[in-house]
Coordinates of C-alpha atoms in Angstrom, one line a residue:
M1 CA 0.0 0.0 0.0
M2 CA 2.9 2.4 0.8
Q3 CA 4.4 1.7 -2.6
Y4 CA 1.2 2.7 -4.3
L5 CA 0.9 5.9 -2.3
T6 CA 4.5 6.8 -3.1
K7 CA 3.9 6.2 -6.9
A8 CA 0.7 8.2 -6.8
L9 CA 2.4 11.1 -4.9
L10 CA 5.3 11.2 -7.4
A11 CA 2.9 11.1 -10.4
A12 CA 0.9 14.0 -8.9
C13 CA 4.1 16.1 -8.2
W14 CA 5.4 15.5 -11.7
F15 CA 2.1 16.6 -13.3
M16 CA 1.9 19.7 -11.1
L17 CA 5.5 20.6 -12.0
L18 CA 5.0 20.0 -15.8
T19 CA 1.7 21.8 -16.1
F20 CA 2.5 24.7 -13.8
P21 CA 3.7 27.1 -16.6
V22 CA 0.4 26.4 -18.4
M23 CA -2.2 26.2 -15.7
G24 CA -0.5 28.1 -12.8
I25 CA 0.5 31.3 -14.6
K26 CA -1.9 33.7 -16.2
L27 CA -0.6 36.8 -18.0
N28 CA -2.8 39.8 -18.0
S29 CA -1.8 41.7 -21.1
V30 CA -4.1 44.7 -20.3
D31 CA -2.7 45.4 -16.8
Q32 CA 0.7 43.9 -17.6
T33 CA 0.6 41.7 -14.5
V34 CA 1.1 38.1 -13.7
E35 CA -1.6 36.1 -11.8
W36 CA -0.6 33.0 -9.9
Q37 CA -3.3 30.3 -10.0
F38 CA -2.0 27.8 -7.5
D39 CA -5.5 26.5 -6.7
R40 CA -5.9 25.0 -10.2
V41 CA -2.5 23.3 -10.0
I42 CA -3.3 21.8 -6.6
L43 CA -6.7 20.5 -7.8
L44 CA -5.0 18.9 -10.7
G45 CA -2.4 17.3 -8.4
V46 CA -5.2 15.9 -6.1
A47 CA -7.0 14.5 -9.2
I48 CA -3.9 12.9 -10.6
F49 CA -3.1 11.4 -7.1
F50 CA -6.4 9.6 -6.9
L51 CA -6.4 8.5 -10.6
S52 CA -2.9 7.1 -10.1
M53 CA -4.1 5.1 -7.1
L54 CA -7.0 3.8 -9.1
W55 CA -4.7 2.9 -12.0
N56 CA -2.3 1.0 -9.8
W57 CA -5.2 -0.8 -8.1
C58 CA -6.5 -1.9 -11.5
F59 CA -3.1 -3.2 -12.6
S60 CA -2.5 -5.1 -9.4
R61 CA -5.9 -6.9 -9.8
K62 CA -5.1 -7.6 -13.5
A63 CA -1.7 -9.0 -12.6
R64 CA -3.3 -11.4 -10.1
G65 CA -5.9 -12.5 -12.6
I66 CA -8.8 -10.9 -10.7
P67 CA -11.6 -9.2 -12.7
L68 CA -11.9 -5.4 -12.2
I69 CA -15.7 -5.6 -11.8
R70 CA -17.6 -8.6 -10.6
L71 CA -21.1 -8.6 -12.0
P72 CA -23.7 -10.8 -10.4
E73 CA -23.6 -14.2 -12.0
G74 CA -27.1 -14.0 -13.4
L75 CA -26.6 -10.4 -14.7
G76 CA -23.3 -11.3 -16.5
R77 CA -24.8 -14.3 -18.1
G78 CA -27.8 -12.3 -19.2
L79 CA -25.7 -9.6 -20.8
H80 CA -23.7 -12.2 -22.6
R81 CA -26.8 -13.9 -23.9
L82 CA -28.3 -10.5 -24.9
V83 CA -25.4 -9.9 -27.3
T84 CA -24.5 -13.4 -28.5
L85 CA -27.8 -15.3 -28.1
P86 CA -26.1 -18.7 -27.5
G87 CA -28.2 -21.8 -27.7
R88 CA -31.2 -19.8 -28.9
S89 CA -33.4 -21.1 -31.7
T90 CA -33.3 -19.8 -35.2
A91 CA -36.7 -18.2 -34.6
T92 CA -35.4 -16.2 -31.6
R93 CA -32.4 -14.9 -33.5
L94 CA -34.6 -13.9 -36.5
T95 CA -37.0 -12.2 -34.2
S96 CA -34.3 -10.2 -32.6
L97 CA -32.8 -9.2 -35.9
G98 CA -36.2 -8.4 -37.2
L99 CA -36.9 -6.0 -34.3
L100 CA -33.6 -4.3 -34.8
L101 CA -34.2 -3.9 -38.6
A102 CA -37.7 -2.5 -37.9
V103 CA -36.2 0.1 -35.6
M104 CA -33.7 1.1 -38.3
I105 CA -36.4 1.3 -41.0
V106 CA -38.7 3.5 -38.9
M107 CA -35.9 5.8 -37.5
P108 CA -35.6 8.3 -40.4
L109 CA -39.4 8.7 -40.5
V110 CA -39.7 9.8 -36.9
S111 CA -36.3 11.5 -36.3
S112 CA -34.9 14.8 -37.4
F113 CA -32.8 15.6 -40.5
Y114 CA -29.7 15.9 -38.3
Q115 CA -30.2 12.5 -36.7
T116 CA -30.7 10.9 -40.1
N117 CA -27.5 12.4 -41.4
I118 CA -25.6 11.2 -38.3
M119 CA -26.9 7.6 -38.9
I120 CA -25.9 7.7 -42.5
S121 CA -22.3 8.7 -41.5
A122 CA -22.2 5.9 -38.9
M123 CA -23.4 3.3 -41.4
L124 CA -20.9 4.4 -43.9
Y125 CA -18.1 3.9 -41.4
V126 CA -19.6 0.5 -40.6
I127 CA -19.1 -0.5 -44.2
L128 CA -15.6 0.9 -44.2
A129 CA -14.7 -0.9 -41.0
L130 CA -16.1 -4.2 -42.2
G131 CA -14.2 -3.8 -45.4
L132 CA -10.9 -3.1 -43.6
N133 CA -11.7 -6.0 -41.3
I134 CA -11.2 -8.4 -44.3
A135 CA -7.5 -7.3 -44.7
V136 CA -6.6 -6.6 -41.1
G137 CA -8.9 -8.8 -39.0
I138 CA -9.3 -11.9 -41.2
A139 CA -6.1 -11.8 -43.2
G140 CA -3.8 -10.2 -40.7
Q141 CA -2.4 -7.6 -43.1
L142 CA -1.9 -4.2 -41.3
V143 CA -3.1 -1.5 -43.7
L144 CA -2.7 2.1 -42.6
G145 CA -3.7 3.8 -45.9
Y146 CA -7.2 2.4 -46.3
V147 CA -8.7 5.8 -46.8
A148 CA -7.0 6.0 -50.2
F149 CA -9.5 3.4 -51.7
Y150 CA -12.3 5.4 -50.1
A151 CA -11.0 8.5 -52.0
V152 CA -10.7 6.5 -55.2
G153 CA -14.4 5.6 -55.1
A154 CA -15.5 9.1 -54.3
Y155 CA -13.4 10.8 -57.0
S156 CA -14.3 8.1 -59.6
Y157 CA -18.0 9.1 -59.3
A158 CA -17.3 12.8 -59.1
L159 CA -15.0 12.9 -62.2
L160 CA -17.1 10.5 -64.3
N161 CA -20.2 12.6 -63.6
Q162 CA -18.3 15.8 -64.3
A163 CA -16.7 14.6 -67.5
F164 CA -19.3 12.2 -69.0
G165 CA -22.5 13.0 -67.1
L166 CA -22.7 9.4 -65.7
G167 CA -25.2 9.0 -62.8
F168 CA -24.9 7.4 -59.4
W169 CA -26.1 3.9 -60.4
A170 CA -23.7 3.7 -63.3
C171 CA -20.7 4.9 -61.2
L172 CA -21.4 2.7 -58.2
P173 CA -19.9 -0.5 -59.7
V174 CA -17.2 1.5 -61.5
G175 CA -16.1 3.0 -58.1
G176 CA -15.8 -0.5 -56.6
F177 CA -13.9 -1.7 -59.7
M178 CA -11.4 1.2 -59.6
A179 CA -10.8 0.6 -55.9
I180 CA -10.0 -3.0 -56.7
V181 CA -7.5 -1.9 -59.4
F182 CA -5.8 0.4 -56.9
G183 CA -5.9 -2.4 -54.3
L184 CA -4.1 -4.8 -56.7
A185 CA -1.7 -2.1 -57.6
L186 CA -0.8 -1.8 -53.9
G187 CA -0.9 -5.5 -53.3
F188 CA 1.7 -6.6 -56.0
P189 CA 4.7 -4.6 -54.6
V190 CA 4.0 -5.6 -50.9
L191 CA 3.6 -9.3 -51.4
R192 CA 6.8 -10.0 -49.5
L193 CA 6.2 -7.5 -46.7
R194 CA 4.6 -8.0 -43.4
G195 CA 4.1 -6.3 -40.1
D196 CA 5.5 -2.8 -39.6
Y197 CA 7.0 -2.7 -43.1
L198 CA 3.7 -3.4 -44.7
A199 CA 2.1 -0.7 -42.5
I200 CA 4.7 1.9 -43.5
V201 CA 4.2 1.1 -47.2
T202 CA 0.4 1.3 -47.1
L203 CA 0.6 4.5 -45.0
G204 CA 2.8 6.0 -47.8
F205 CA 0.4 4.8 -50.4
G206 CA -2.5 6.6 -48.7
E207 CA -0.5 9.8 -48.5
I208 CA 0.6 9.6 -52.2
V209 CA -3.1 9.3 -53.3
R210 CA -4.0 12.3 -51.1
L211 CA -1.2 14.5 -52.4
V212 CA -1.9 13.6 -56.0
L213 CA -5.6 14.6 -55.5
L214 CA -4.4 17.8 -53.8
N215 CA -1.8 18.8 -56.5
W216 CA -3.4 17.6 -59.7
T217 CA -5.6 20.7 -59.8
S218 CA -6.5 20.4 -63.5
L219 CA -8.3 17.1 -62.9
T220 CA -9.4 17.1 -59.3
G221 CA -9.7 20.8 -58.5
G222 CA -7.0 20.6 -55.8
S223 CA -8.0 21.8 -52.4
G224 CA -11.1 23.4 -53.9
G225 CA -12.5 19.9 -54.6
I226 CA -15.4 19.0 -56.8
K227 CA -18.9 20.3 -56.0
N228 CA -22.5 19.9 -57.3
I229 CA -22.2 16.1 -57.3
P230 CA -25.7 14.7 -57.8
G231 CA -27.3 12.3 -55.5
P232 CA -28.8 9.0 -56.5
S233 CA -32.0 9.2 -58.5
F234 CA -35.1 7.2 -57.7
F235 CA -36.3 5.6 -61.0
G236 CA -35.0 8.5 -62.9
Q237 CA -36.6 11.1 -60.6
E238 CA -34.5 13.7 -58.8
L239 CA -35.5 14.1 -55.2
E240 CA -35.5 17.1 -52.9
I241 CA -32.9 17.4 -50.1
A242 CA -35.0 15.9 -47.3
A243 CA -36.4 13.0 -49.5
N244 CA -32.9 12.4 -50.9
T245 CA -31.4 12.1 -47.5
I246 CA -34.0 9.5 -46.4
F247 CA -33.4 7.6 -49.7
I248 CA -29.7 7.6 -49.1
Y249 CA -30.3 6.4 -45.6
Y250 CA -32.2 3.3 -46.8
L251 CA -29.6 2.8 -49.5
V252 CA -26.8 2.8 -47.0
L253 CA -28.8 0.5 -44.6
L254 CA -29.2 -2.0 -47.5
A255 CA -25.5 -1.7 -48.2
V256 CA -24.7 -2.5 -44.6
I257 CA -26.9 -5.6 -44.6
L258 CA -25.4 -6.8 -47.8
T259 CA -21.9 -6.2 -46.5
I260 CA -22.6 -8.2 -43.3
I261 CA -24.1 -11.1 -45.3
V262 CA -21.3 -11.2 -47.8
I263 CA -18.4 -11.0 -45.3
S264 CA -20.1 -13.6 -43.0
R265 CA -20.3 -16.0 -46.0
L266 CA -16.7 -15.1 -47.0
K267 CA -15.3 -16.0 -43.5
N268 CA -16.6 -19.6 -43.9
S269 CA -15.7 -20.0 -47.5
R270 CA -12.5 -21.5 -48.9
V271 CA -11.1 -18.0 -49.5
G272 CA -12.0 -16.9 -46.0
L273 CA -10.3 -20.0 -44.4
A274 CA -7.2 -19.3 -46.6
L275 CA -7.2 -15.7 -45.3
Q276 CA -7.4 -16.8 -41.7
A277 CA -4.6 -19.3 -42.3
L278 CA -2.5 -16.5 -43.7
R279 CA -3.2 -14.5 -40.5
E280 CA -2.2 -17.3 -38.2
D281 CA 1.1 -18.4 -39.8
E282 CA 2.3 -17.5 -43.3
I283 CA 5.0 -20.3 -43.3
A284 CA 2.5 -23.0 -42.3
C285 CA 0.0 -21.6 -44.7
E286 CA 2.4 -21.9 -47.6
A287 CA 3.5 -25.4 -46.4
M288 CA -0.2 -26.5 -46.7
G289 CA -0.2 -25.6 -50.4
I290 CA -1.9 -22.2 -50.3
D291 CA -0.7 -19.7 -52.8
L292 CA 0.3 -16.7 -50.6
A293 CA 0.4 -14.3 -53.5
R294 CA -3.1 -15.0 -54.6
V295 CA -4.5 -15.0 -51.1
K296 CA -2.8 -11.6 -50.3
L297 CA -4.1 -10.0 -53.5
S298 CA -7.5 -11.4 -52.8
A299 CA -7.4 -9.7 -49.3
F300 CA -6.5 -6.3 -50.8
A301 CA -9.0 -6.6 -53.6
L302 CA -11.9 -7.6 -51.4
S303 CA -11.1 -5.1 -48.8
S304 CA -10.6 -2.1 -51.2
C305 CA -13.8 -3.0 -53.1
W306 CA -16.1 -2.0 -50.1
A307 CA -14.2 1.2 -49.6
G308 CA -14.8 2.1 -53.2
F309 CA -18.6 1.5 -52.8
A310 CA -18.6 3.6 -49.7
G311 CA -16.7 6.4 -51.4
V312 CA -19.3 6.6 -54.2
I313 CA -22.1 6.8 -51.6
F314 CA -20.2 9.4 -49.6
A315 CA -19.7 11.7 -52.7
A316 CA -23.4 11.4 -53.5
K317 CA -24.4 12.2 -49.8
T318 CA -22.2 15.3 -49.4
T319 CA -22.4 16.5 -53.0
F320 CA -18.9 18.0 -52.5
I321 CA -15.5 16.3 -51.9
N322 CA -11.9 17.5 -51.5
P323 CA -8.7 15.9 -50.3
A324 CA -9.3 17.2 -46.8
S325 CA -11.9 14.5 -46.4
F326 CA -9.4 11.7 -46.9
T327 CA -6.6 12.3 -44.5
F328 CA -4.6 9.8 -42.4
M329 CA -6.9 10.4 -39.4
E330 CA -9.7 8.8 -41.3
S331 CA -7.6 5.7 -41.8
A332 CA -6.6 5.7 -38.1
M333 CA -10.3 6.0 -37.1
I334 CA -11.4 3.1 -39.3
L335 CA -8.5 1.0 -38.0
S336 CA -9.5 1.9 -34.4
M337 CA -13.0 0.5 -35.1
V338 CA -11.5 -2.8 -36.2
V339 CA -9.2 -3.0 -33.2
L340 CA -11.7 -2.0 -30.6
G341 CA -14.5 -4.2 -32.0
G342 CA -12.3 -7.2 -32.2
M343 CA -10.0 -8.5 -35.0
G344 CA -12.1 -10.6 -37.3
S345 CA -15.4 -10.1 -35.4
I346 CA -18.2 -8.7 -37.5
V347 CA -20.6 -8.0 -34.6
G348 CA -17.8 -6.2 -32.6
V349 CA -16.7 -4.1 -35.6
V350 CA -20.3 -2.9 -36.2
I351 CA -20.7 -2.0 -32.5
A352 CA -17.3 -0.2 -32.3
A353 CA -18.0 1.8 -35.5
T354 CA -21.4 2.9 -34.3
I355 CA -20.0 4.0 -30.9
L356 CA -17.0 5.8 -32.3
I357 CA -19.1 7.8 -34.8
L358 CA -22.2 8.5 -32.7
A359 CA -20.5 9.2 -29.3
P360 CA -18.6 12.4 -30.5
E361 CA -21.8 13.7 -32.0
Y362 CA -23.9 13.2 -28.8
L363 CA -21.1 14.4 -26.5
R364 CA -20.9 17.9 -28.1
A365 CA -21.9 19.3 -24.7
F366 CA -18.5 18.1 -23.5
S367 CA -16.7 19.3 -26.6
E368 CA -13.7 20.5 -24.6
Y369 CA -13.1 17.1 -23.1
R370 CA -14.6 14.6 -25.5
M371 CA -11.2 13.9 -27.3
L372 CA -9.6 13.4 -23.9
L373 CA -12.3 10.9 -22.9
F374 CA -12.0 9.2 -26.3
G375 CA -8.2 8.8 -25.8
A376 CA -8.6 7.5 -22.3
I377 CA -11.1 4.9 -23.4
M378 CA -8.8 3.8 -26.1
V379 CA -5.9 3.4 -23.8
I380 CA -7.9 1.5 -21.2
M381 CA -9.3 -0.8 -23.8
M382 CA -5.8 -1.6 -25.2
I383 CA -4.5 -2.4 -21.7
F384 CA -7.4 -4.3 -20.1
R385 CA -9.1 -5.8 -23.2
P386 CA -6.7 -5.9 -26.1
Q387 CA -8.8 -8.5 -27.9
G388 CA -11.6 -6.0 -28.4
L389 CA -15.2 -5.8 -27.4
V390 CA -16.2 -9.0 -29.1
T391 CA -13.6 -11.7 -29.6
G392 CA -13.4 -13.0 -33.2
E393 CA -15.0 -16.3 -33.8
R394 CA -12.7 -19.2 -34.3
R395 CA -13.3 -22.8 -35.3
R396 CA -12.9 -25.3 -32.5
Y397 CA -12.6 -29.1 -32.9
R398 CA -13.1 -31.9 -30.4
I399 CA -12.3 -35.5 -30.8
T400 CA -15.0 -37.9 -29.6
A401 CA -14.4 -41.6 -29.2
L402 CA -16.7 -43.7 -31.4
Q403 CA -16.9 -47.4 -32.2
G404 CA -14.4 -48.4 -34.7
G405 CA -12.1 -45.4 -34.2
S406 CA -12.4 -41.7 -33.5
K407 CA -14.0 -38.9 -35.4
G408 CA -13.4 -35.1 -35.3
E409 CA -16.3 -32.8 -35.3
R410 CA -16.6 -29.1 -35.0
A411 CA -17.6 -27.7 -31.6

């Protein structure tokens, strides 16, 4: 206990010393005087002392294998069942999903224009996070420049519409195809790279795309961007702003549902199993006869395709795009969704993407502190639950003794 008190006291003193020039001194330029605000520094020191005590207590329990919070046995089991619905019948699962779908369908009809726009942004990031989850979570390839494919899809629609007058529905598959082309262009040079080296190259690729969009002013408009991008038409009819927003909402909702279905099927397909084998051990994967080059290129192509689709929808939603919308911070945010949700977990990524997009919007009352809270939550998650909110599903096998030998079956 004395050791914890000493550490907490030292941490408080260091914080008070380091922040004193910022928080303890106030210059009055009008009267040309200096005001000493010792009370603020002391309050900060007291807060850091108690936070340090709490931090050390949490680490000591974690080191001894004791959970930080002990929920009642029934409550903990109930929360787990609420999310995963283990052992439930198909009818129960379908009923739960049907209720959730009904809420999402009714929401734009009873909520405000602002709320609908927020949900569109959240669902777009769900698509992006699920797409990145293919490369990072399922295949284990660390990609830091994912926003480049997002930009390719958006600019494909904007430039084709500007130059040839093509509409949204004609450009939607083109945006996905162009993102695949760029994904393969990135995938070929990095076939032999892994880990940090792969991350650095993909980060550089994202910045190259952004700088090309910024400096090729004759084509992309540079920092001025491209404006007056039309939204999707409804059977050839142009919609007003409010109706167009609701239409885009349902379009993005349908895209999220299709993305979840396709990626769920992908995980259990031969391609998905090859991607998971690549994630676990490249050497063993190659020894089993899997073509690493083809599998890696498949990961980049499948992952970038969803970013291209999302980029086209984003351009149609905002009607204006410029390189400032596709910075590295967007890639970092999407990667954070994958990591916080759980590598390879579809449900976890959906939950994390929804939280990370909606929470800043609904915490605008705490705008001065919301980024501080966001950073603290990220650090705590990485320390105490690095596997994410929902651990990725893995196949398990058990051997059961049967007459005439043994048989392996999936658990």
